[in-house]
CSV table of C-alpha atoms in Angstrom, one decimal:
chain,number,residue,atom,x,y,z
A,1,MET,CA,24.5,1.9,-4.1
A,2,ASP,CA,24.0,4.6,-1.6
A,3,HIS,CA,21.3,4.7,0.5
A,4,THR,CA,20.2,8.2,-0.9
A,5,THR,CA,19.3,6.5,-4.0
A,6,PHE,CA,16.6,4.4,-1.8
A,7,VAL,CA,14.9,7.7,-0.8
A,8,ASN,CA,14.7,10.1,-3.4
A,9,GLY,CA,12.2,10.4,-6.1
A,10,VAL,CA,8.7,7.9,-7.0
A,11,PHE,CA,8.8,4.3,-5.7
A,12,PRO,CA,5.5,3.3,-6.9
A,13,ALA,CA,3.7,1.1,-4.9
A,14,MET,CA,3.1,-1.6,-7.7
A,15,THR,CA,0.3,-3.8,-7.9
A,16,THR,CA,0.4,-7.6,-8.1
A,17,PRO,CA,-2.1,-8.6,-11.4
A,18,PHE,CA,-3.9,-11.8,-11.3
A,19,ALA,CA,-5.8,-14.5,-13.3
A,20,ALA,CA,-9.4,-15.0,-13.6
A,21,ASP,CA,-8.8,-18.5,-11.5
A,22,GLY,CA,-6.4,-15.9,-9.0
A,23,SER,CA,-2.8,-17.1,-9.7
A,24,ILE,CA,-0.2,-14.9,-10.6
A,25,ASP,CA,0.4,-13.3,-14.6
A,26,PHE,CA,3.6,-12.9,-14.3
A,27,ASP,CA,3.8,-11.5,-17.6
A,28,ARG,CA,1.7,-8.4,-17.2
A,29,LEU,CA,3.4,-7.8,-13.4
A,30,ARG,CA,6.5,-8.1,-16.3
A,31,ASP,CA,4.8,-5.9,-18.3
A,32,HIS,CA,3.4,-3.1,-15.7
A,33,ALA,CA,7.3,-3.5,-14.3
A,34,ARG,CA,8.2,-2.5,-17.4
A,35,ARG,CA,6.1,0.1,-18.1
A,36,LEU,CA,6.8,2.0,-15.0
A,37,VAL,CA,10.9,1.5,-15.6
A,38,ASP,CA,9.8,3.0,-19.0
A,39,SER,CA,7.8,6.5,-18.0
A,40,GLY,CA,10.9,7.5,-15.8
A,41,VAL,CA,10.5,6.3,-12.1
A,42,ASP,CA,12.9,5.9,-9.5
A,43,GLY,CA,12.3,2.7,-8.4
A,44,LEU,CA,9.6,0.4,-8.2
A,45,VAL,CA,7.5,-1.5,-4.2
A,46,PRO,CA,6.6,-4.6,-5.4
A,47,VAL,CA,4.6,-6.9,-2.2
A,48,GLY,CA,3.4,-4.1,-0.2
A,49,SER,CA,-0.4,-3.6,1.1
A,50,THR,CA,-0.9,-2.2,-3.1
A,51,GLY,CA,0.6,-5.7,-3.9
A,52,GLU,CA,-2.5,-7.4,-2.0
A,53,SER,CA,0.8,-8.9,0.2
A,54,ALA,CA,-1.6,-10.1,2.9
A,55,THR,CA,-3.3,-12.8,0.6
A,56,LEU,CA,0.1,-13.9,-1.2
A,57,THR,CA,2.1,-17.2,0.6
A,58,HIS,CA,5.6,-16.8,0.8
A,59,ASP,CA,7.1,-18.4,-1.6
A,60,GLU,CA,4.5,-15.9,-4.1
A,61,HIS,CA,5.8,-13.3,-2.3
A,62,VAL,CA,10.0,-14.6,-3.3
A,63,GLU,CA,9.0,-14.9,-6.6
A,64,VAL,CA,7.3,-11.2,-7.5
A,65,VAL,CA,10.1,-9.7,-6.1
A,66,GLU,CA,12.4,-12.1,-8.2
A,67,ALA,CA,9.9,-11.5,-11.4
A,68,VAL,CA,10.3,-7.5,-10.6
A,69,VAL,CA,14.1,-8.3,-10.4
A,70,ASP,CA,14.7,-10.0,-13.2
A,71,GLU,CA,12.7,-7.6,-15.4
A,72,ALA,CA,14.2,-4.3,-14.0
A,73,GLY,CA,16.7,-4.7,-11.7
A,74,ASP,CA,20.0,-3.8,-13.6
A,75,GLU,CA,17.7,-0.2,-14.2
A,76,VAL,CA,16.0,1.2,-10.8
A,77,PRO,CA,16.4,0.1,-7.4
A,78,ILE,CA,13.8,-2.8,-6.6
A,79,ILE,CA,12.5,-2.2,-2.8
A,80,ALA,CA,10.6,-5.6,-1.7
A,81,GLY,CA,7.3,-5.3,1.1
A,82,ALA,CA,8.6,-7.5,3.5
A,83,GLY,CA,7.1,-6.4,7.1
A,84,SER,CA,4.9,-8.9,9.4
A,85,ASN,CA,3.3,-8.5,13.2
A,86,SER,CA,5.8,-11.6,14.0
A,87,THR,CA,9.5,-10.4,13.8
A,88,HIS,CA,10.4,-13.7,13.5
A,89,GLU,CA,8.5,-14.2,9.9
A,90,ALA,CA,9.2,-11.0,9.0
A,91,LEU,CA,13.1,-11.4,9.6
A,92,GLY,CA,13.0,-14.5,7.1
A,93,LEU,CA,11.1,-12.8,4.3
A,94,SER,CA,13.1,-9.8,4.8
A,95,GLN,CA,16.3,-12.8,4.2
A,96,ARG,CA,14.4,-14.3,1.0
A,97,SER,CA,13.6,-11.1,-0.4
A,98,VAL,CA,17.0,-9.4,-0.8
A,99,ASP,CA,18.2,-13.5,-1.2
A,100,ALA,CA,15.6,-13.2,-4.5
A,101,GLY,CA,17.3,-9.9,-5.3
A,102,ALA,CA,15.5,-7.1,-3.9
A,103,ASP,CA,17.9,-3.9,-3.0
A,104,ALA,CA,15.7,-2.4,-0.1
A,105,LEU,CA,13.6,-3.9,2.2
A,106,LEU,CA,10.0,-1.8,3.1
A,107,LEU,CA,8.4,-3.3,6.5
A,108,ILE,CA,5.2,-1.7,7.7
A,109,SER,CA,5.0,-2.1,11.5
A,110,PRO,CA,3.6,-4.7,13.7
A,111,TYR,CA,-0.4,-4.7,12.9
A,112,TYR,CA,-3.0,-6.3,15.1
A,113,ASN,CA,-0.5,-7.1,18.0
A,114,LYS,CA,-0.1,-3.3,18.4
A,115,PRO,CA,3.5,-3.5,20.3
A,116,GLU,CA,4.6,-1.0,23.1
A,117,THR,CA,7.1,1.9,21.8
A,118,GLU,CA,9.6,-0.4,23.3
A,119,GLY,CA,8.6,-3.5,21.1
A,120,MET,CA,8.5,-1.6,18.2
A,121,GLU,CA,11.9,0.3,18.4
A,122,ALA,CA,13.3,-3.5,19.2
A,123,HIS,CA,11.0,-5.5,16.3
A,124,TYR,CA,12.8,-2.9,14.0
A,125,ARG,CA,17.0,-3.3,15.4
A,126,GLU,CA,16.1,-6.5,15.3
A,127,ILE,CA,15.9,-6.9,11.7
A,128,ALA,CA,18.3,-4.1,11.6
A,129,ASP,CA,20.7,-6.2,12.9
A,130,ARG,CA,20.0,-9.8,11.2
A,131,VAL,CA,19.4,-8.7,7.9
A,132,ASN,CA,22.0,-6.4,5.9
A,133,ALA,CA,20.2,-3.8,3.6
A,134,PRO,CA,18.7,-1.0,3.3
A,135,GLN,CA,15.8,-0.4,5.3
A,136,ILE,CA,12.4,1.5,5.1
A,137,ILE,CA,9.9,1.8,8.1
A,138,TYR,CA,6.4,1.6,7.6
A,139,ASN,CA,3.9,3.8,9.5
A,140,VAL,CA,0.3,3.7,8.1
A,141,PRO,CA,-2.0,3.2,11.5
A,142,SER,CA,-5.0,2.6,10.1
A,143,ARG,CA,-3.7,-0.4,8.9
A,144,THR,CA,-2.0,-1.7,11.9
A,145,GLY,CA,-3.7,0.5,14.9
A,146,ARG,CA,-0.6,1.5,16.1
A,147,ASN,CA,1.6,4.8,15.3
A,148,ILE,CA,5.7,4.5,14.8
A,149,ALA,CA,6.3,7.3,17.7
A,150,VAL,CA,8.6,10.0,16.0
A,151,GLU,CA,11.0,9.2,19.2
A,152,THR,CA,11.3,5.3,18.0
A,153,ALA,CA,12.2,6.5,14.3
A,154,ALA,CA,14.8,9.0,15.5
A,155,ALA,CA,16.2,6.7,17.2
A,156,LEU,CA,16.2,4.1,14.4
A,157,ALA,CA,17.3,6.5,12.4
A,158,SER,CA,21.0,6.1,12.8
A,159,HIS,CA,21.3,2.6,12.5
A,160,GLU,CA,23.5,2.3,9.2
A,161,ASN,CA,20.7,-0.3,7.8
A,162,VAL,CA,17.4,2.0,8.5
A,163,VAL,CA,17.3,4.5,5.9
A,164,GLY,CA,14.0,5.9,5.3
A,165,TYR,CA,11.1,6.7,6.7
A,166,LYS,CA,7.5,5.7,4.8
A,167,ALA,CA,4.5,8.1,6.2
A,168,ALA,CA,1.1,7.4,5.6
A,169,SER,CA,-0.2,9.0,8.7
A,170,GLY,CA,-2.6,11.5,7.6
A,171,ASP,CA,-0.4,14.4,10.6
A,172,VAL,CA,1.9,16.5,8.2
A,173,GLY,CA,2.9,17.3,12.1
A,174,ARG,CA,4.2,14.1,12.8
A,175,ILE,CA,5.8,13.7,9.5
A,176,SER,CA,7.8,17.1,9.6
A,177,GLU,CA,9.0,16.4,12.9
A,178,VAL,CA,10.6,13.2,12.0
A,179,ALA,CA,12.2,15.2,8.8
A,180,GLU,CA,13.5,17.5,11.1
A,181,ARG,CA,14.5,15.3,13.9
A,182,THR,CA,16.4,12.5,11.1
A,183,ARG,CA,18.1,15.7,8.8
A,184,ASP,CA,21.4,14.7,10.0
A,185,GLU,CA,21.0,11.5,9.5
A,186,ASP,CA,21.6,9.5,5.7
A,187,PHE,CA,18.1,9.3,5.8
A,188,GLY,CA,15.0,9.7,3.9
A,189,VAL,CA,11.2,10.8,4.4
A,190,LEU,CA,8.7,9.4,1.7
A,191,SER,CA,5.2,10.3,1.3
A,192,GLY,CA,2.7,6.8,1.5
A,193,ASP,CA,-0.2,9.0,1.4
A,194,ASP,CA,-1.0,10.2,-2.5
A,195,GLY,CA,-2.7,14.1,-1.1
A,196,LEU,CA,-0.3,14.7,1.0
A,197,THR,CA,3.1,14.4,-1.7
A,198,LEU,CA,3.3,18.5,-2.0
A,199,PRO,CA,2.9,19.0,1.3
A,200,VAL,CA,5.6,16.0,2.6
A,201,LEU,CA,8.0,17.3,0.2
A,202,SER,CA,7.5,20.6,1.5
A,203,VAL,CA,8.5,19.6,4.9
A,204,GLY,CA,11.1,17.6,4.2
A,205,GLY,CA,10.3,14.6,2.5
A,206,THR,CA,12.5,13.4,-0.1
A,207,GLY,CA,9.8,11.7,-2.4
A,208,THR,CA,6.9,9.1,-2.5
A,209,ILE,CA,5.9,5.7,-2.5
A,210,SER,CA,3.3,6.4,-4.6
A,211,VAL,CA,-0.1,4.4,-5.7
A,212,THR,CA,-1.5,7.1,-8.0
A,213,ALA,CA,2.3,6.6,-10.0
A,214,ASN,CA,0.7,3.0,-10.9
A,215,VAL,CA,-1.0,5.0,-13.7
A,216,GLU,CA,0.5,8.6,-13.8
A,217,PRO,CA,4.2,8.1,-13.2
A,218,GLU,CA,4.9,10.8,-15.8
A,219,ARG,CA,2.7,13.6,-13.8
A,220,VAL,CA,3.5,12.5,-10.0
A,221,SER,CA,7.7,12.7,-10.7
A,222,ASP,CA,7.0,15.4,-12.7
A,223,LEU,CA,5.3,16.7,-9.1
A,224,VAL,CA,8.1,15.3,-7.1
A,225,TRP,CA,11.7,16.5,-9.3
A,226,SER,CA,10.0,19.7,-9.9
A,227,ALA,CA,9.3,20.1,-5.7
A,228,HIS,CA,13.0,19.4,-5.9
A,229,ASP,CA,14.3,21.6,-7.8
A,230,GLY,CA,12.3,24.6,-6.3
A,231,ASP,CA,9.7,24.7,-9.1
A,232,TYR,CA,7.1,25.0,-7.0
A,233,GLU,CA,4.3,26.8,-9.5
A,234,THR,CA,4.9,23.1,-11.8
A,235,ALA,CA,4.7,20.9,-8.4
A,236,ARG,CA,1.1,22.6,-7.4
A,237,GLN,CA,-0.1,22.4,-10.8
A,238,ARG,CA,0.7,18.7,-10.7
A,239,HIS,CA,-1.1,18.4,-6.7
A,240,ARG,CA,-4.3,20.7,-8.6
A,241,GLU,CA,-4.5,17.6,-11.7
A,242,LEU,CA,-3.6,14.4,-9.3
A,243,GLU,CA,-6.0,15.5,-6.9
A,244,PRO,CA,-9.4,14.5,-8.6
A,245,LEU,CA,-7.4,10.9,-9.4
A,246,ASN,CA,-6.1,10.3,-5.2
A,247,ARG,CA,-9.4,11.3,-4.3
A,248,ALA,CA,-10.8,8.0,-6.7
A,249,LEU,CA,-8.2,5.9,-5.7
A,250,PHE,CA,-9.2,6.1,-2.2
A,251,ALA,CA,-12.8,6.1,-2.5
A,252,GLU,CA,-12.6,2.2,-1.7
A,253,THR,CA,-10.2,0.3,-0.3
A,254,ASN,CA,-7.1,-0.1,-1.6
A,255,PRO,CA,-5.9,-1.6,-4.3
A,256,ILE,CA,-9.6,-2.0,-5.3
A,257,PRO,CA,-9.7,1.2,-6.8
A,258,VAL,CA,-6.2,1.5,-8.2
A,259,LYS,CA,-6.4,-2.1,-10.0
A,260,ALA,CA,-9.8,-1.2,-11.4
A,261,ALA,CA,-7.9,2.5,-12.9
A,262,GLN,CA,-5.4,0.2,-14.3
A,263,GLU,CA,-8.3,-1.7,-16.4
A,264,ILE,CA,-9.5,1.5,-17.7
A,265,ARG,CA,-6.2,2.4,-18.9
A,266,GLY,CA,-6.4,-0.7,-20.8
A,267,HIS,CA,-3.5,-3.0,-18.4
A,268,GLY,CA,-5.8,-5.7,-18.5
A,269,PRO,CA,-8.8,-6.8,-15.9
A,270,ALA,CA,-9.0,-6.3,-12.8
A,271,ASN,CA,-8.4,-9.1,-10.9
A,272,TYR,CA,-8.3,-9.5,-6.7
A,273,ARG,CA,-7.9,-11.8,-4.4
A,274,SER,CA,-11.1,-12.2,-1.9
A,275,PRO,CA,-12.0,-10.6,0.8
A,276,LEU,CA,-11.3,-8.0,-1.9
A,277,THR,CA,-14.4,-7.2,-4.3
A,278,ASP,CA,-14.9,-5.3,-7.6
A,279,ALA,CA,-15.0,-1.3,-7.6
A,280,THR,CA,-18.1,0.0,-7.9
A,281,GLU,CA,-19.7,1.3,-10.4
A,282,GLU,CA,-19.8,4.7,-8.6
A,283,THR,CA,-16.2,4.1,-8.1
A,284,ARG,CA,-15.7,3.5,-11.9
A,285,GLU,CA,-17.3,6.6,-12.3
A,286,LEU,CA,-15.3,8.8,-10.7
A,287,LEU,CA,-12.2,7.1,-11.8
A,288,ARG,CA,-13.3,7.3,-15.8
A,289,GLU,CA,-13.6,11.4,-15.0
A,290,ALA,CA,-10.6,12.2,-13.4
A,291,LEU,CA,-8.5,10.2,-15.9
A,292,GLU,CA,-10.2,11.2,-19.0
A,293,ALA,CA,-9.6,14.6,-17.2
A,294,LEU,CA,-6.1,13.8,-17.3
A,295,ASP,CA,-5.3,12.9,-21.0
A,296,GLU,CA,-6.9,16.3,-22.0
A,297,ARG,CA,-3.6,17.3,-20.7
A,298,GLU,CA,-0.5,16.7,-21.9
A,299,VAL,CA,2.3,16.1,-18.9
A,300,SER,CA,4.6,19.0,-20.4
A,301,ALA,CA,1.8,22.0,-20.3
């Protein structure tokens, strides 16, 4: 499979459904994967931040990957979250995810211990050297406390196993520089902030790993592929339509609102693992208003 498969288009950052007792609801997980694939997305990203991976055991993590691969792995690429703040742990989880059938890996940068630039690059190089699978590095300083330096991303882009960069810093200038400095490599830049997907595409981005696509996969896909086709009028229209929902989905810590949105849409109860809590009524009202407005408009309008 060509590396560009993993860095072009729309890849929902999947939620992980839980039963009331906190166990993983694998039937709903498979239903969710099926619904997304049938909507026309370009791949699936289980067990990332949106999938509450921080609360899963390693065995559960692998079981989620296996279930999504079993349901949809023959139809779209499966990009498994597999990062850690420990290089040793990330190596083990990455290899186990590949063994479970994942086509590629999404690797959050080391959090909490906040390595310096040299340590950040060494972390990613060791995983890329030792795990033979396409890998996307993931910059999300709001969760990790440290940006991946532009120089680090540019240096890693030359590694044959490092195929992309998920950009969730909120800094379009930084994202633009990464796209500019990696344009000659087999490497893509994916938006990790739904409200910035269109700006990221406009400066050289190739797609999005999207929270919003859990509930509006068709519109997010239309936004991205319209932009790829040069139809920025349609892309801007989709951006404007989605912005109230994008804002509502981040009114509280992700994935609290997106699970509430899935519940509003009739896709099962919004159950979380502690320490996450239920969405407030204020957030639910924002979500209801945004979803009702979207329901009144056809995607093809």
